Coordinates of C-alpha atoms in Angstrom, one line a residue:
M1 CA 168.2 74.8 89.1
R2 CA 165.3 77.1 88.5
L3 CA 164.4 79.9 90.7
R4 CA 160.9 80.3 92.1
A5 CA 159.9 83.7 91.0
F6 CA 158.7 86.5 93.2
V7 CA 157.6 85.0 96.4
V8 CA 155.4 87.6 98.0
G9 CA 154.7 88.5 101.6
V10 CA 157.9 87.4 103.3
V11 CA 158.5 89.6 106.3
A12 CA 162.0 91.1 106.2
V13 CA 163.9 94.3 107.1
W14 CA 164.5 96.5 104.1
V15 CA 168.1 97.4 103.8
G16 CA 169.1 100.2 101.5
G17 CA 166.0 100.1 99.2
L18 CA 165.7 98.1 96.0
G19 CA 169.2 99.0 94.8
A20 CA 169.0 101.1 91.7
C21 CA 166.7 98.6 90.0
G22 CA 167.2 100.3 86.7
G23 CA 169.6 103.1 87.5
T24 CA 169.0 106.7 88.0
A25 CA 165.7 108.6 87.6
L26 CA 164.6 108.7 84.0
D27 CA 164.7 111.8 81.8
V28 CA 161.3 111.5 80.2
T29 CA 159.4 113.3 77.5
D30 CA 155.9 114.5 78.3
G31 CA 154.1 112.0 76.1
G32 CA 150.5 112.8 76.7
E33 CA 149.9 112.7 80.5
G34 CA 146.5 114.2 79.9
N35 CA 145.3 111.5 77.4
A36 CA 142.1 109.9 78.5
T37 CA 141.2 106.2 78.4
S38 CA 137.8 104.8 77.5
D39 CA 136.2 101.4 78.3
A40 CA 138.4 98.3 79.0
G41 CA 140.2 97.1 75.9
T42 CA 140.0 100.5 74.2
L43 CA 143.0 102.2 72.6
V44 CA 143.1 106.0 72.9
T45 CA 145.3 107.8 70.5
E46 CA 147.1 111.0 71.1
S47 CA 144.6 112.8 68.9
G48 CA 141.8 111.5 71.1
A49 CA 140.3 109.0 68.7
S50 CA 139.8 105.5 70.0
S51 CA 139.1 102.0 68.7
E52 CA 138.5 98.6 70.2
A53 CA 141.7 96.7 70.5
G54 CA 142.1 94.4 67.6
A55 CA 139.3 96.1 65.6
E56 CA 139.5 98.9 63.0
G57 CA 142.4 100.9 64.2
T58 CA 142.6 104.7 63.8
A59 CA 143.9 107.2 61.4
D60 CA 147.0 107.5 63.6
C61 CA 147.4 103.8 64.0
P62 CA 145.9 101.5 61.3
A63 CA 144.9 98.0 62.3
S64 CA 147.2 96.7 59.6
Y65 CA 150.0 97.3 62.0
P66 CA 149.9 94.6 64.8
I67 CA 151.4 97.1 67.2
C68 CA 148.3 99.2 66.8
R69 CA 146.2 96.3 68.2
A70 CA 148.6 95.3 71.0
F71 CA 148.0 97.8 73.8
R72 CA 145.2 98.5 76.2
N73 CA 144.7 100.0 79.7
D74 CA 141.3 100.9 81.1
G75 CA 142.7 103.5 83.4
A76 CA 141.4 101.8 86.6
Q77 CA 144.6 102.6 88.4
G78 CA 145.4 105.9 86.7
G79 CA 147.2 104.4 83.8
A80 CA 146.8 105.2 80.1
V81 CA 148.4 103.9 76.9
S82 CA 148.1 105.0 73.2
V83 CA 149.9 104.3 70.0
R84 CA 150.5 106.1 66.7
V85 CA 152.7 105.2 63.8
D86 CA 154.8 107.3 61.6
P87 CA 155.6 105.2 58.5
S88 CA 158.0 107.9 57.1
A89 CA 160.1 107.6 60.2
G90 CA 159.7 103.9 60.4
L91 CA 158.5 104.2 64.1
A92 CA 155.6 103.6 66.3
Y93 CA 155.2 105.8 69.3
V94 CA 153.7 104.3 72.5
T95 CA 152.5 107.0 74.9
T96 CA 152.1 105.7 78.5
R97 CA 151.7 106.9 82.1
G98 CA 153.5 103.7 83.2
L99 CA 150.8 102.4 85.6
A100 CA 149.1 99.1 85.2
A101 CA 145.3 98.6 84.9
H102 CA 145.5 95.8 87.6
A103 CA 146.0 96.6 91.3
M104 CA 149.6 97.4 92.1
G105 CA 151.1 96.5 95.5
P106 CA 151.7 95.8 98.3
Y107 CA 155.3 95.2 97.5
G108 CA 156.6 93.3 100.5
T109 CA 160.0 94.6 101.4
N110 CA 160.1 97.3 98.7
P111 CA 159.4 100.7 100.3
N112 CA 158.8 102.6 97.0
T113 CA 155.6 104.0 95.7
A114 CA 154.4 103.6 92.1
T115 CA 153.8 106.9 90.4
A116 CA 152.7 108.0 87.0
R117 CA 155.5 108.8 84.6
A118 CA 154.6 110.4 81.2
L119 CA 156.6 108.6 78.6
T120 CA 156.6 108.5 74.8
L121 CA 158.5 105.4 73.7
S122 CA 159.8 104.8 70.1
I123 CA 159.5 101.3 68.6
P124 CA 160.9 100.5 65.1
L125 CA 158.1 99.2 62.8
V126 CA 160.6 96.9 61.1
P127 CA 163.3 95.4 63.4
K128 CA 166.9 95.7 62.1
E129 CA 169.3 93.0 63.1
G130 CA 172.2 94.2 65.2
D131 CA 173.3 92.8 68.6
S132 CA 172.9 95.6 71.1
P133 CA 173.1 96.0 74.8
A134 CA 169.8 96.3 76.7
G135 CA 170.9 98.5 79.6
N136 CA 169.3 99.1 83.0
G137 CA 165.9 100.8 83.1
H138 CA 163.1 100.3 80.7
V139 CA 164.0 98.2 77.7
A140 CA 160.6 97.2 76.5
V141 CA 156.9 98.1 77.1
A142 CA 154.2 95.7 78.1
W143 CA 150.6 95.5 76.6
N144 CA 149.3 97.7 79.4
G145 CA 151.9 100.4 79.1
V146 CA 154.1 99.2 82.0
A147 CA 157.8 99.1 81.5
L148 CA 159.8 95.9 81.2
F149 CA 163.3 96.0 82.7
N150 CA 166.1 93.6 82.0
P151 CA 167.1 90.8 84.5
S152 CA 169.5 92.9 86.4
D153 CA 168.7 94.7 89.7
A154 CA 171.4 97.2 88.8
R155 CA 173.6 96.2 91.8
N156 CA 177.2 95.1 91.5
I157 CA 178.1 92.7 94.4
G158 CA 181.7 91.7 94.4
G159 CA 181.9 91.9 90.6
C160 CA 178.6 90.1 90.0
T161 CA 175.3 91.6 88.7
G162 CA 172.3 90.9 90.8
N163 CA 169.5 88.8 89.3
A164 CA 166.3 90.8 90.2
A165 CA 164.1 87.7 90.0
Y166 CA 166.0 86.2 93.0
L167 CA 167.4 89.2 95.0
E168 CA 164.2 91.2 94.7
A169 CA 161.7 88.3 95.0
D170 CA 160.4 89.6 98.4
G171 CA 159.7 93.1 97.1
V172 CA 157.1 92.6 94.4
D173 CA 153.3 92.3 94.2
V174 CA 151.3 89.3 93.1
F175 CA 151.8 90.3 89.4
G176 CA 155.6 90.3 89.8
G177 CA 155.8 94.1 89.5
H178 CA 157.3 96.8 91.7
P179 CA 158.3 100.4 91.6
A180 CA 161.9 101.6 91.2
P181 CA 163.2 104.3 93.6
G182 CA 162.0 106.9 91.2
G183 CA 158.5 105.5 91.2
E184 CA 158.5 103.7 87.8
Y185 CA 156.4 100.5 88.1
H186 CA 157.9 97.7 86.1
Y187 CA 158.2 94.0 85.5
H188 CA 161.5 92.1 85.2
T189 CA 159.9 88.8 84.0
G190 CA 156.7 87.4 82.8
F191 CA 155.5 86.3 86.2
F192 CA 152.2 88.2 85.5
L193 CA 151.4 85.4 83.1
T194 CA 150.6 83.2 86.0
R195 CA 147.5 85.5 86.4
A196 CA 146.9 85.8 82.7
A197 CA 143.1 85.1 82.7
E198 CA 142.4 88.0 85.1
L199 CA 144.5 90.2 82.9
G200 CA 142.7 89.3 79.7
L201 CA 145.7 87.4 78.3
V202 CA 146.1 83.9 76.9
Q203 CA 148.6 81.7 78.6
E204 CA 147.4 78.1 78.7
P205 CA 148.1 74.7 77.2
G206 CA 146.9 74.2 73.7
K207 CA 146.5 77.9 72.9
H208 CA 149.1 80.3 71.4
S209 CA 150.1 82.8 74.0
S210 CA 149.2 86.5 73.7
L211 CA 151.3 89.2 72.3
V212 CA 152.3 91.0 75.5
G213 CA 154.5 93.8 74.5
Y214 CA 157.3 95.2 72.3
A215 CA 161.0 95.6 72.9
F216 CA 162.7 98.8 71.9
D217 CA 164.3 97.1 68.9
G218 CA 160.8 96.5 67.5
V219 CA 160.7 92.8 68.2
P220 CA 157.3 91.7 69.6
I221 CA 157.2 89.8 72.9
Y222 CA 155.0 86.8 73.5
G223 CA 154.0 84.5 76.4
T224 CA 155.3 81.0 76.7
Y225 CA 153.1 78.9 74.4
G226 CA 153.9 78.8 70.6
Y227 CA 153.6 76.5 67.7
S228 CA 155.8 73.4 67.9
D229 CA 156.8 74.0 64.3
P230 CA 157.4 77.7 64.2
Q231 CA 156.4 77.9 60.5
D232 CA 153.2 75.8 60.8
P233 CA 150.2 77.3 62.7
A234 CA 148.5 73.9 62.4
S235 CA 151.2 72.2 64.5
A236 CA 150.6 71.5 68.2
V237 CA 151.0 74.4 70.7
R238 CA 153.5 73.8 73.5
P239 CA 155.6 75.8 76.0
L240 CA 158.8 77.1 74.5
R241 CA 162.0 76.5 76.4
S242 CA 164.9 78.7 77.1
C243 CA 168.4 77.4 76.2
Y244 CA 170.1 79.1 79.2
R245 CA 171.5 76.9 81.9
L246 CA 173.2 77.5 85.2
K247 CA 177.0 77.3 85.0
P248 CA 178.7 74.6 87.1
E249 CA 180.4 77.3 89.1
R250 CA 180.4 81.0 89.6
T251 CA 182.8 82.9 87.4
C252 CA 182.1 86.6 88.2
C253 CA 183.0 86.8 91.8
Q254 CA 186.0 89.0 92.6
D255 CA 185.5 89.1 96.3
I256 CA 184.5 85.8 97.9
S257 CA 183.5 87.6 101.1
K258 CA 180.7 89.3 99.1
C259 CA 179.7 86.9 96.4
S260 CA 180.6 83.3 97.2
L261 CA 177.9 80.6 97.1
V262 CA 177.6 80.8 100.9
A263 CA 177.7 84.6 101.2
Q264 CA 174.7 86.6 102.3
F265 CA 173.2 89.7 100.8
E266 CA 170.1 91.3 102.5
R267 CA 169.4 88.0 104.2
K268 CA 169.6 85.9 101.0
T269 CA 172.2 83.3 100.4
L270 CA 173.9 83.9 97.1
V271 CA 173.2 80.5 95.5
L272 CA 173.9 79.8 91.9
G273 CA 171.3 81.8 90.0
A274 CA 171.5 84.8 92.3
F275 CA 173.5 86.7 89.6
V276 CA 173.0 87.2 85.9
E277 CA 176.5 85.9 85.2
D278 CA 175.6 82.6 86.7
Y279 CA 173.8 81.6 83.5
A280 CA 175.2 80.7 80.1
F281 CA 173.6 79.9 76.8
D282 CA 173.8 76.2 75.9
D283 CA 174.6 76.2 72.2
A284 CA 174.9 72.5 72.0
A285 CA 171.4 72.0 73.5
Y286 CA 170.0 74.5 71.1
R287 CA 171.6 72.9 68.1
A288 CA 170.4 69.5 69.2
G289 CA 166.8 70.8 69.5
E290 CA 166.7 70.1 73.3
C291 CA 165.4 73.7 73.7
D292 CA 163.7 76.2 71.5
L293 CA 165.1 79.7 71.8
D294 CA 168.3 81.3 70.7
A295 CA 170.7 83.4 72.8
Y296 CA 168.3 86.3 72.7
N297 CA 165.4 84.1 73.9
S298 CA 163.9 84.6 70.4
R299 CA 163.0 82.7 67.3
V300 CA 161.5 83.4 63.9
A301 CA 157.9 82.1 63.9
K302 CA 154.4 82.6 62.6
T303 CA 152.0 83.9 65.2
P304 CA 148.3 84.9 65.1
E305 CA 149.4 88.6 64.8
Y306 CA 152.2 87.8 62.3
P307 CA 150.8 85.1 60.1
E308 CA 153.7 85.5 57.6
G309 CA 156.2 85.1 60.4
A310 CA 158.4 87.4 62.4
R311 CA 161.2 87.3 64.9
V312 CA 159.7 87.2 68.4
Y313 CA 160.9 87.2 72.0
V314 CA 159.4 84.7 74.4
M315 CA 158.7 85.1 78.1
T316 CA 159.9 81.8 79.5
I317 CA 158.0 80.4 82.4
D318 CA 157.2 76.7 83.3
D319 CA 153.9 75.1 84.1
G320 CA 154.6 75.4 87.8
G321 CA 154.9 79.2 87.6
T322 CA 158.6 79.4 87.7
V323 CA 160.2 82.0 85.4
T324 CA 163.3 80.8 83.6
Y325 CA 166.3 82.9 82.6
P326 CA 166.6 85.1 80.7
F327 CA 162.9 85.8 81.4
V328 CA 162.3 88.1 78.3
F329 CA 165.5 88.6 76.2
G330 CA 168.2 89.0 78.8
T331 CA 170.8 91.8 78.7
R332 CA 171.1 92.1 74.9
Y333 CA 168.7 92.9 72.1
W334 CA 168.6 90.9 68.8
G335 CA 168.1 94.2 67.0
V336 CA 169.0 97.8 67.0
P337 CA 166.8 99.7 69.5
A338 CA 165.3 103.1 68.9
Q339 CA 166.6 105.9 71.1
N340 CA 164.4 106.2 74.2
P341 CA 164.6 108.3 77.4
R342 CA 166.5 106.7 80.3

């Protein structure tokens, strides 16, 4: 079973807000709220210098680093994003106001309001392997400076963790984003890729998908389409498939009155897939080549930005616009994340 992502516009009564959807309000560093943006597709560094995305780079962020070409926000909705690198520290610093360049809202049943949040986020320049938890709140940053959250909606329902793509599907805008109670606009999945063309992103058959962000362990995040042979850029491009499958039965439920398959939560039946724990990695299918991505929804592959190859996360979404678990990389990083505000 695959869940249809983020159905918008359903009329419902909002009960209790969007859970925590990432936990408590963030402690943030003032990462350049006054930074200006220039024309669409322009990066603005903290020092005020700018360059066209994918062009010459700047003194603070040379174009030889793919991360220096990865971010853009034209400021149309009050957002801003900039990047600088510190090779001695082994880190890139992404400064963002957390607002998208595309229109945000309305959010259906979500009563919250998106507000600017000045953040400076640390991204390792060289990812270091080390399985690590990806907790609630922002765990990655998208190309436009918007936060990416993990699949959880931060609610415990009878011992099970809510799957935001299902339980919060009525509370997002047409790009699949919404604000947390503290105002931080964010995505849980790559549903925005269904509107890739209007966002200036590539997500279509026959073309390698765009680089759409970075996780806090330094691993780049791509859309769905990649080379069929990960080491051969001349190979055919096709959609990459998650190896996660629904379990035959729910194993997390400790209170059947709250989390059985027929139980209701905020007018939603808790079908298989309503909870993060309803999914398991199918190692046998992975080894048999029936799917493409490992337990972190990642693989080592050559890409246009990394022609020598790199580990990459993939946003899994099918041709019908259905996001597939774990959406980005699930609840755990492949690598060791840099310390970031929560």
